[in-house]
PDB file of C-alpha atoms in Angstrom:
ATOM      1  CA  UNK A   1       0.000   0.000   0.000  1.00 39.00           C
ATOM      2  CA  UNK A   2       2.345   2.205   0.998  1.00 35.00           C
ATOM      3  CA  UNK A   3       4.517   1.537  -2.567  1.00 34.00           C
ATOM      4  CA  UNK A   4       1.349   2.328  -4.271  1.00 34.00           C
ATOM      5  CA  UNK A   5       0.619   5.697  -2.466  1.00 33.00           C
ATOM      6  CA  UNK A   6       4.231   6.642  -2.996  1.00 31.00           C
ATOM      7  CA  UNK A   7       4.089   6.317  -7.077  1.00 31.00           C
ATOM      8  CA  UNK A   8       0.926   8.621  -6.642  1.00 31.00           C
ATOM      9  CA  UNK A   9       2.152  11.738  -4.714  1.00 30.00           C
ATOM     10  CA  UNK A  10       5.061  11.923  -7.658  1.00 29.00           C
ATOM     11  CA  UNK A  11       3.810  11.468 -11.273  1.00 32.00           C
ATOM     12  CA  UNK A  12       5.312  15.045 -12.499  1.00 31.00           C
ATOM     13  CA  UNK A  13       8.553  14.624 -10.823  1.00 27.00           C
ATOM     14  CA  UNK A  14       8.913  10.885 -12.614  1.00 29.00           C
ATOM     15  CA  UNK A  15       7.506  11.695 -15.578  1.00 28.00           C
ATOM     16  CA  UNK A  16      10.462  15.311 -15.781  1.00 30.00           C
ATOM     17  CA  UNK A  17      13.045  13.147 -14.376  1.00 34.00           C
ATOM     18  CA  UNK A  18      16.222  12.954 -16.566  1.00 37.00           C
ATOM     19  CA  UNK A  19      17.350   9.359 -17.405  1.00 36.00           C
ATOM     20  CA  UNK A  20      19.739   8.879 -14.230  1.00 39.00           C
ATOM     21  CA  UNK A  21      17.419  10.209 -12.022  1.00 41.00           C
ATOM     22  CA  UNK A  22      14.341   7.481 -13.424  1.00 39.00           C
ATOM     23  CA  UNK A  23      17.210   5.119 -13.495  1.00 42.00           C
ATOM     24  CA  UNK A  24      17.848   6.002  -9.349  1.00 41.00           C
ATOM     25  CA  UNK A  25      13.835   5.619  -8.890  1.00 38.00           C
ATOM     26  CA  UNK A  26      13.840   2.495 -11.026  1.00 44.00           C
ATOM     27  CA  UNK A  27      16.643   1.025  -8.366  1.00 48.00           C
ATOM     28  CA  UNK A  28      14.906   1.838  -5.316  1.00 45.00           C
ATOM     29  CA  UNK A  29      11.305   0.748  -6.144  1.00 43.00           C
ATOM     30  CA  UNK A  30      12.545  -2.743  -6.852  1.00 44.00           C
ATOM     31  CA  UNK A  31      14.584  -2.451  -3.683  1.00 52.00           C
ATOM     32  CA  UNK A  32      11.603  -2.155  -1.985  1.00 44.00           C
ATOM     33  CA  UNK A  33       9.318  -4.577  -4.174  1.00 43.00           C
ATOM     34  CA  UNK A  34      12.295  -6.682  -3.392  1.00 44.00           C
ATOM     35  CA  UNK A  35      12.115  -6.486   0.242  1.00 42.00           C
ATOM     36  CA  UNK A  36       8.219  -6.606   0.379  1.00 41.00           C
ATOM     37  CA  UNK A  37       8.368  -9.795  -0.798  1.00 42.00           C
ATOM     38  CA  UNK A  38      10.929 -11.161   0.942  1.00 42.00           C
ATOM     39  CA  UNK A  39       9.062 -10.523   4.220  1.00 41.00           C
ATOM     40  CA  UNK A  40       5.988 -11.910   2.511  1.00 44.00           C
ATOM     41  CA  UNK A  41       8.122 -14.624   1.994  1.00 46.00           C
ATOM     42  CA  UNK A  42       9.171 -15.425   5.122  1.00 44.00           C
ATOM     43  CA  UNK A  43       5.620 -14.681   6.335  1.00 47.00           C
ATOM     44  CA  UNK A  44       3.598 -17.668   4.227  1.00 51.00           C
ATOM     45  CA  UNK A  45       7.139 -19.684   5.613  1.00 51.00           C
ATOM     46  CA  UNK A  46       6.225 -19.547   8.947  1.00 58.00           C
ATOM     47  CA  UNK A  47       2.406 -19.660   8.293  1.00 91.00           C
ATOM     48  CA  UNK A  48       3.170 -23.234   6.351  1.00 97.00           C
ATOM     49  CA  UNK A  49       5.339 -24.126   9.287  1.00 98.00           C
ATOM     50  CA  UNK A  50       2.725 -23.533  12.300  1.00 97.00           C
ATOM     51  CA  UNK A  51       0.445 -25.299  10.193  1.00 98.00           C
ATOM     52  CA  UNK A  52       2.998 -28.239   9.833  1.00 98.00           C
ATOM     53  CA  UNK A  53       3.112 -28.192  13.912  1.00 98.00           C
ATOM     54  CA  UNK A  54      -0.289 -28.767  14.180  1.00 98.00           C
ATOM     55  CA  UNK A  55      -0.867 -31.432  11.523  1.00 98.00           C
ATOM     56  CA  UNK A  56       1.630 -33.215  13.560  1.00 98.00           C
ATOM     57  CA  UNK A  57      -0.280 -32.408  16.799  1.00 98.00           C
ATOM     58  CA  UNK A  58      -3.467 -34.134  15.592  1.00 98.00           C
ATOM     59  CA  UNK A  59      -1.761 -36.713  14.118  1.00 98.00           C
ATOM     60  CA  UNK A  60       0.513 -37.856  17.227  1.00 98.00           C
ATOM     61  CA  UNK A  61      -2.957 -37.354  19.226  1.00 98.00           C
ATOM     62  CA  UNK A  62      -4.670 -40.064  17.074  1.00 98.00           C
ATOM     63  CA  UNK A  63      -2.428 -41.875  17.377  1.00 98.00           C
ATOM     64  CA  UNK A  64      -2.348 -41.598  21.436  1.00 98.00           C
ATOM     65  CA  UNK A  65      -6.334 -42.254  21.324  1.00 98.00           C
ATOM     66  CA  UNK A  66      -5.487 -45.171  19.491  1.00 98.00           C
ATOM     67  CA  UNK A  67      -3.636 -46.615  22.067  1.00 98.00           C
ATOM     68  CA  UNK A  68      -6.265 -45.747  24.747  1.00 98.00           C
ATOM     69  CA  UNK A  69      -4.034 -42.414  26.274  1.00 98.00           C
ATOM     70  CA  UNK A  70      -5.303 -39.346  27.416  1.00 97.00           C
ATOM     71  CA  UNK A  71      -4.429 -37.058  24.247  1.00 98.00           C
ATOM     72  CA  UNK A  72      -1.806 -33.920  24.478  1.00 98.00           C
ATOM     73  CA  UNK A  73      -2.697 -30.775  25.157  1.00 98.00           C
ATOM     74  CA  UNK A  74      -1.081 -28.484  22.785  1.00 98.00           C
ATOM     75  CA  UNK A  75       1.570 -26.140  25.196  1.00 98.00           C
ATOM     76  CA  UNK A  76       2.497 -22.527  23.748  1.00 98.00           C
ATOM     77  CA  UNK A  77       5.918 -22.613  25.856  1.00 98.00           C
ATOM     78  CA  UNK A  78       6.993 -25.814  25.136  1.00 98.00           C
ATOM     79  CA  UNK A  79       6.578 -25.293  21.497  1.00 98.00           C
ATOM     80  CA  UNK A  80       8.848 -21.766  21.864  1.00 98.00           C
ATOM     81  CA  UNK A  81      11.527 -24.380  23.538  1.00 98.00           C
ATOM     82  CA  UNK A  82      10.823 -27.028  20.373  1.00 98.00           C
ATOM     83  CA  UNK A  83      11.014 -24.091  17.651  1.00 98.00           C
ATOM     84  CA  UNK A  84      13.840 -22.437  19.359  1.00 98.00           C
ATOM     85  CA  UNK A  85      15.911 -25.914  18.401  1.00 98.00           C
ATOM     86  CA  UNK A  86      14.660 -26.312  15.376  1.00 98.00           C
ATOM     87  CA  UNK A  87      15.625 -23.134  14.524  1.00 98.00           C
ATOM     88  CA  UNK A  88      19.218 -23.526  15.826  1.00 98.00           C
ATOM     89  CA  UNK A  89      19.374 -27.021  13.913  1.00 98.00           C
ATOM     90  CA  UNK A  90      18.860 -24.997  10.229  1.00 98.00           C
ATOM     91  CA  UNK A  91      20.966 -21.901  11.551  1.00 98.00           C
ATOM     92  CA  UNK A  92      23.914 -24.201  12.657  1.00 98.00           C
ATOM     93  CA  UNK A  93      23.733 -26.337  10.104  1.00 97.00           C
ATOM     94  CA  UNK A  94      23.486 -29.888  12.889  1.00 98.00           C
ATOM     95  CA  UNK A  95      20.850 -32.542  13.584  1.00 98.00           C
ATOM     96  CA  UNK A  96      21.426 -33.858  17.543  1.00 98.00           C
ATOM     97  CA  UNK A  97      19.417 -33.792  20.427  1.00 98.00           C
ATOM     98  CA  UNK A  98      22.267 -31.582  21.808  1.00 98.00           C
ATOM     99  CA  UNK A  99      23.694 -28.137  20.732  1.00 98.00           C
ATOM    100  CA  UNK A 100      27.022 -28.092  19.957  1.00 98.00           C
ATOM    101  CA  UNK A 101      27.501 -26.730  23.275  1.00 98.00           C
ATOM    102  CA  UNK A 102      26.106 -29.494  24.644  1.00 98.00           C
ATOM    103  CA  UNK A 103      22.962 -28.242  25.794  1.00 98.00           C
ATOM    104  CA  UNK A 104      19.558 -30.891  26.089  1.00 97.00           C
ATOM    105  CA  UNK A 105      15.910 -30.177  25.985  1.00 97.00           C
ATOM    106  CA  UNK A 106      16.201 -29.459  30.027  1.00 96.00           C
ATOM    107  CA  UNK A 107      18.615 -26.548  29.442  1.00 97.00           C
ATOM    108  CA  UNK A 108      15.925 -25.176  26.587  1.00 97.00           C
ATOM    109  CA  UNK A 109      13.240 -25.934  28.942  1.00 97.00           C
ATOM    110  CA  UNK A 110      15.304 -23.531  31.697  1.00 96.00           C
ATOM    111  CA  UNK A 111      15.470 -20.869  28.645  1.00 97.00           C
ATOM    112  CA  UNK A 112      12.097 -20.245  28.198  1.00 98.00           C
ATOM    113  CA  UNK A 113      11.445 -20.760  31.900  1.00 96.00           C
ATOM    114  CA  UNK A 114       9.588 -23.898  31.509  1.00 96.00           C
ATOM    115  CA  UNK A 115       9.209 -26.575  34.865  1.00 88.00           C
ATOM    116  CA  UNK A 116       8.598 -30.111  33.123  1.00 80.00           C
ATOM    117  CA  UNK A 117       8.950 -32.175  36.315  1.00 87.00           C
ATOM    118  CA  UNK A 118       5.904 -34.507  36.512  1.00 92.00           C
ATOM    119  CA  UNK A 119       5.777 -36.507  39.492  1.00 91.00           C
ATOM    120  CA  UNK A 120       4.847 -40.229  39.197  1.00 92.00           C
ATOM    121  CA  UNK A 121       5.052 -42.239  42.364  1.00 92.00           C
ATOM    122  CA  UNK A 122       8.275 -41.824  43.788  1.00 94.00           C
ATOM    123  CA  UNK A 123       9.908 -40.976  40.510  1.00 93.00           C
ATOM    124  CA  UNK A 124      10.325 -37.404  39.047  1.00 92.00           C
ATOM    125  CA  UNK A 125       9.988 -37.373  35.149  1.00 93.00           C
ATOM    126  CA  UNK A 126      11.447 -33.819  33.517  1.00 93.00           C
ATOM    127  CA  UNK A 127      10.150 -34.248  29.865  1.00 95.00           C
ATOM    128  CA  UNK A 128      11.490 -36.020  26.789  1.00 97.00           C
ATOM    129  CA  UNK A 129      12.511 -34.799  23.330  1.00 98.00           C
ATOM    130  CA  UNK A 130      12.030 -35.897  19.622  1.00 98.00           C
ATOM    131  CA  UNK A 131      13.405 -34.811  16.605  1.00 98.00           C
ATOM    132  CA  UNK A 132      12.745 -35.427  12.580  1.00 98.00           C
ATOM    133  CA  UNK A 133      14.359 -34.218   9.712  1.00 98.00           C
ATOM    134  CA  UNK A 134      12.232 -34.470   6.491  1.00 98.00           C
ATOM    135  CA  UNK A 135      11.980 -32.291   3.062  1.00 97.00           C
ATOM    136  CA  UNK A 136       9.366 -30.165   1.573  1.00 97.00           C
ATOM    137  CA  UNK A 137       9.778 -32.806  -1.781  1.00 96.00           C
ATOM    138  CA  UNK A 138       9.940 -36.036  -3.098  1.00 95.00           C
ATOM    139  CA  UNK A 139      11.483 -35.199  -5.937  1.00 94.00           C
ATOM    140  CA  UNK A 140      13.966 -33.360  -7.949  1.00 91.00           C
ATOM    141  CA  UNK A 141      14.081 -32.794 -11.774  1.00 93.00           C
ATOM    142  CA  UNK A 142      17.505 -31.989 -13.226  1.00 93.00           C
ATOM    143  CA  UNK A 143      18.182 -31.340 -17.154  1.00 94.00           C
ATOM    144  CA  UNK A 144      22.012 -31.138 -17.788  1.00 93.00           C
ATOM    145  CA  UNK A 145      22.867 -30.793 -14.177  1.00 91.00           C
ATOM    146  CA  UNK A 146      20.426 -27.683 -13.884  1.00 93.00           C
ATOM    147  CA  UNK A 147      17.592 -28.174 -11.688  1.00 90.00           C
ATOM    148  CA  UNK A 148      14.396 -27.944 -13.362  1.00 91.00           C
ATOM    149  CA  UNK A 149      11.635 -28.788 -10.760  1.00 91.00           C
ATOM    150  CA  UNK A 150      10.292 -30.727  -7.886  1.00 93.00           C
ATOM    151  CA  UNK A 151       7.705 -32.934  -6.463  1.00 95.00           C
ATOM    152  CA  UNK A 152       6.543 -30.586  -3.935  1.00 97.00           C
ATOM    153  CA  UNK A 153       4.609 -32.285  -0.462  1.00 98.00           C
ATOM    154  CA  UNK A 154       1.625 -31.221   0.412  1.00 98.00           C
ATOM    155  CA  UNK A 155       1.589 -29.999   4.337  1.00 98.00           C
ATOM    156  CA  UNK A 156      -0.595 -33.363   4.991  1.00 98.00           C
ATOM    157  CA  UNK A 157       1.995 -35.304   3.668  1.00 98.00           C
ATOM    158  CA  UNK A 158       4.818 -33.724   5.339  1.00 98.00           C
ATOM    159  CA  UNK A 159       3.428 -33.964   8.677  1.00 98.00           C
ATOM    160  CA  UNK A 160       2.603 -37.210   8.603  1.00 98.00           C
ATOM    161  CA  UNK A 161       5.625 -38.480   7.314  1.00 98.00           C
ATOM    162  CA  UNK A 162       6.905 -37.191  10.387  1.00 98.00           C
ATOM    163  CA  UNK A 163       4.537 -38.611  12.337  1.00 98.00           C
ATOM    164  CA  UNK A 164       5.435 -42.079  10.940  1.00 98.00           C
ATOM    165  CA  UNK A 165       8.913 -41.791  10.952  1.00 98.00           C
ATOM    166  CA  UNK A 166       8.283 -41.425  14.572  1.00 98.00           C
ATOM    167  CA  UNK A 167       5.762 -43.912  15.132  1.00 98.00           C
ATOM    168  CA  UNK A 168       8.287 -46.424  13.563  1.00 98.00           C
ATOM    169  CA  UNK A 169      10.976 -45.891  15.756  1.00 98.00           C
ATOM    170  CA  UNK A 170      10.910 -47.349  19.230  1.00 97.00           C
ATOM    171  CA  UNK A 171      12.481 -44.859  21.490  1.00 97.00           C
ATOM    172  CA  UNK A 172      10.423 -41.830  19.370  1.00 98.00           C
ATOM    173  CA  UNK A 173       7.034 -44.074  19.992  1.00 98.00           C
ATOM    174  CA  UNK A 174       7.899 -44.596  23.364  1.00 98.00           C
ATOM    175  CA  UNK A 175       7.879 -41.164  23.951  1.00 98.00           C
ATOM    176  CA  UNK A 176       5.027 -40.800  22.236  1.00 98.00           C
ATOM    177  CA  UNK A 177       2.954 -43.276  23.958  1.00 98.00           C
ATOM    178  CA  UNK A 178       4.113 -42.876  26.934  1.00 97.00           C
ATOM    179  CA  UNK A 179       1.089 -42.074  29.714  1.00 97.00           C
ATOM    180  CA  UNK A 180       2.191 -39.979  32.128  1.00 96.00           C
ATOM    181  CA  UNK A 181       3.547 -37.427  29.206  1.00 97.00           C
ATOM    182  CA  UNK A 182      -0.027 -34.487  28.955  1.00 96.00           C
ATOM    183  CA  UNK A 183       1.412 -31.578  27.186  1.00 97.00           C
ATOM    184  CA  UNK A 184       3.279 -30.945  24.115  1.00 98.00           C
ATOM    185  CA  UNK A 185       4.757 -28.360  21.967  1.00 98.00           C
ATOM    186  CA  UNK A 186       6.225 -28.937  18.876  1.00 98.00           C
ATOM    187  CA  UNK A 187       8.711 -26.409  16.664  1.00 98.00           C
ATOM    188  CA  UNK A 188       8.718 -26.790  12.573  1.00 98.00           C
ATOM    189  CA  UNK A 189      11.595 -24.675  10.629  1.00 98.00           C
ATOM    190  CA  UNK A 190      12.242 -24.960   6.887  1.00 98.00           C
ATOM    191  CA  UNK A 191      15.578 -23.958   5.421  1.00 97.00           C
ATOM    192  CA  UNK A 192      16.195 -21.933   2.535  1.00 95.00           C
ATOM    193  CA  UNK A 193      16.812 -25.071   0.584  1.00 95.00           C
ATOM    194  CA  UNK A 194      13.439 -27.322   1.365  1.00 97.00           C
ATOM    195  CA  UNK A 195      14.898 -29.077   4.521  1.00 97.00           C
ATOM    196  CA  UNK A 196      12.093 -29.570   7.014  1.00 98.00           C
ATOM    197  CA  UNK A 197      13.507 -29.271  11.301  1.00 98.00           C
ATOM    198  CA  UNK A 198      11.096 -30.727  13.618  1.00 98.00           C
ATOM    199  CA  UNK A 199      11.194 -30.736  17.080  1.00 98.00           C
ATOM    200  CA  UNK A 200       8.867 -32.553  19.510  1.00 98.00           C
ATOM    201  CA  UNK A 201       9.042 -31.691  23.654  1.00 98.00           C
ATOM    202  CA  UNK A 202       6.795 -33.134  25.928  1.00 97.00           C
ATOM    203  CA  UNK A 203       5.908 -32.839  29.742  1.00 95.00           C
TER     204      UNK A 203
END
C-alpha cells in the first residue's frame, strides 16, 4: 500500500526526471518490491510451518487415542523451547538432540522458563525430546545438471511423514505413547533449501 501511495504523490517529478534520475527511482522501487516480498516470503514460511506443527499435533494425538491415552494438550511454551531448536538445527547447520555446546531439551526448557517435572510415584519425570528431519519434496528434476523442478509435499503429507517416521521408531514411539507425558509443543523450521527441522518436547 504504501509503494502504491508513494508512485501517486510523484507522477510530475517521474515523468520530468532525466534518465539517471528514473534510473535512481527504477533502483529503489525494486529495492523495496524486493524487500516486500521477501518478508511476505518469510511470512507464508512460517504460516506453512505452524500449520505443519499442528498437523503433527493431531496426528501424534490419534495416534495416542489409538492406544487408549489421554491425548496432548497443545503447550504454547513448550513449542517456543521445540522451535527455538529447530531453529538452531537450520541456523547451525546440525541434527542432535544436543547443541554443539552441549545443551539438552532441560537446558531449553530452563530458557524459556519452563518446569517439566511430573511426578509419578516416587519418581520425578522432567520431559522427553524428539526430533525429525524431512523435506518439503519427493522429488527433484535436473536437465544437464540444472535443476528444473520438484515434487513438492503437500503440508498433509509432510506432517505425517513425520509422524510415521516417529511412530516407527521405538524410542520416538515410546515417547510418544508414553502415559504420564499431557502436554506438548512442537517447533517446525524450513531452510532456505526445502529441509524440514522438527522438534517434539513433551511434559
Amino acid at each position: 500500500m504504501r509503494f502504491v501511495l508513494f508512485l501517486s504523490l510523484i507522477p510530475n517529478f517521474v515523468f520530468c526526471a532525466q534518465t539517471s534520475e528514473i534510473s535512481y527511482l527504477t533502483s529503489a522501487f525494486k529495492q523495496i518490491a524486493a524487500t516486500i516480498s521477501a518478508k511476505q516470503d518469510v511470512k507464508k514460511k512460517g504460516d506453512r510451518t505452524t500449520i505443519i506443527a499442528k498437523k503433527i499435533h493431531e496426528l501424534i494425538n490419534k495416534n495416542r487415542m489409538e492406544h487408549g491415552l489421554v491425548t496432548f494438550a497443545w503447550d504454547d511454551t513448550l513449542a517456543k523451547a521445540a522451535r527455538n531448536h529447530s531453529e538452531d538445527m537450520v541456523r547451525r547447520n546440525y541434527f542432535d538432540h544436543k547443541s554443539p555446546e552441549g545443551h539438552d531439551f532441560m537446558w531449553r526448557y530452563q530458557q524459556v522458563g519452563f518446569d517439566g517435572s511430573v511426578r509419578v510415584g516416587n519418581y520425578i519425570y522432567y520431559g522427553a525430546e524428539n526430533i525429525h528431519m524431512g523435506w518439503t519434496f519427493s522429488k527433484i528434476y535436473y536437465t544437464n545438471d540444472i535443476e528444473t523442478g520438484r515434487d513438492r509435499l503437500s503440508l498433509d503429507a509432510i506432517a505425517q511423514i513425520a509422524v510415521n517416521d516417529w511412530m516407527n521408531s521405538s524410542g520416538h514411539r515410546k515417547n510418544i505413547l508414553t502415559p504420564h507425558w499431557r502436554r506438548e509443543g512442537i517447533g517446525v523450521v524450513i531452510s532456505d533449501n526445502g529441509n524440514v527441522l522438527v522438534t517434539q518436547n513433551f511434559c
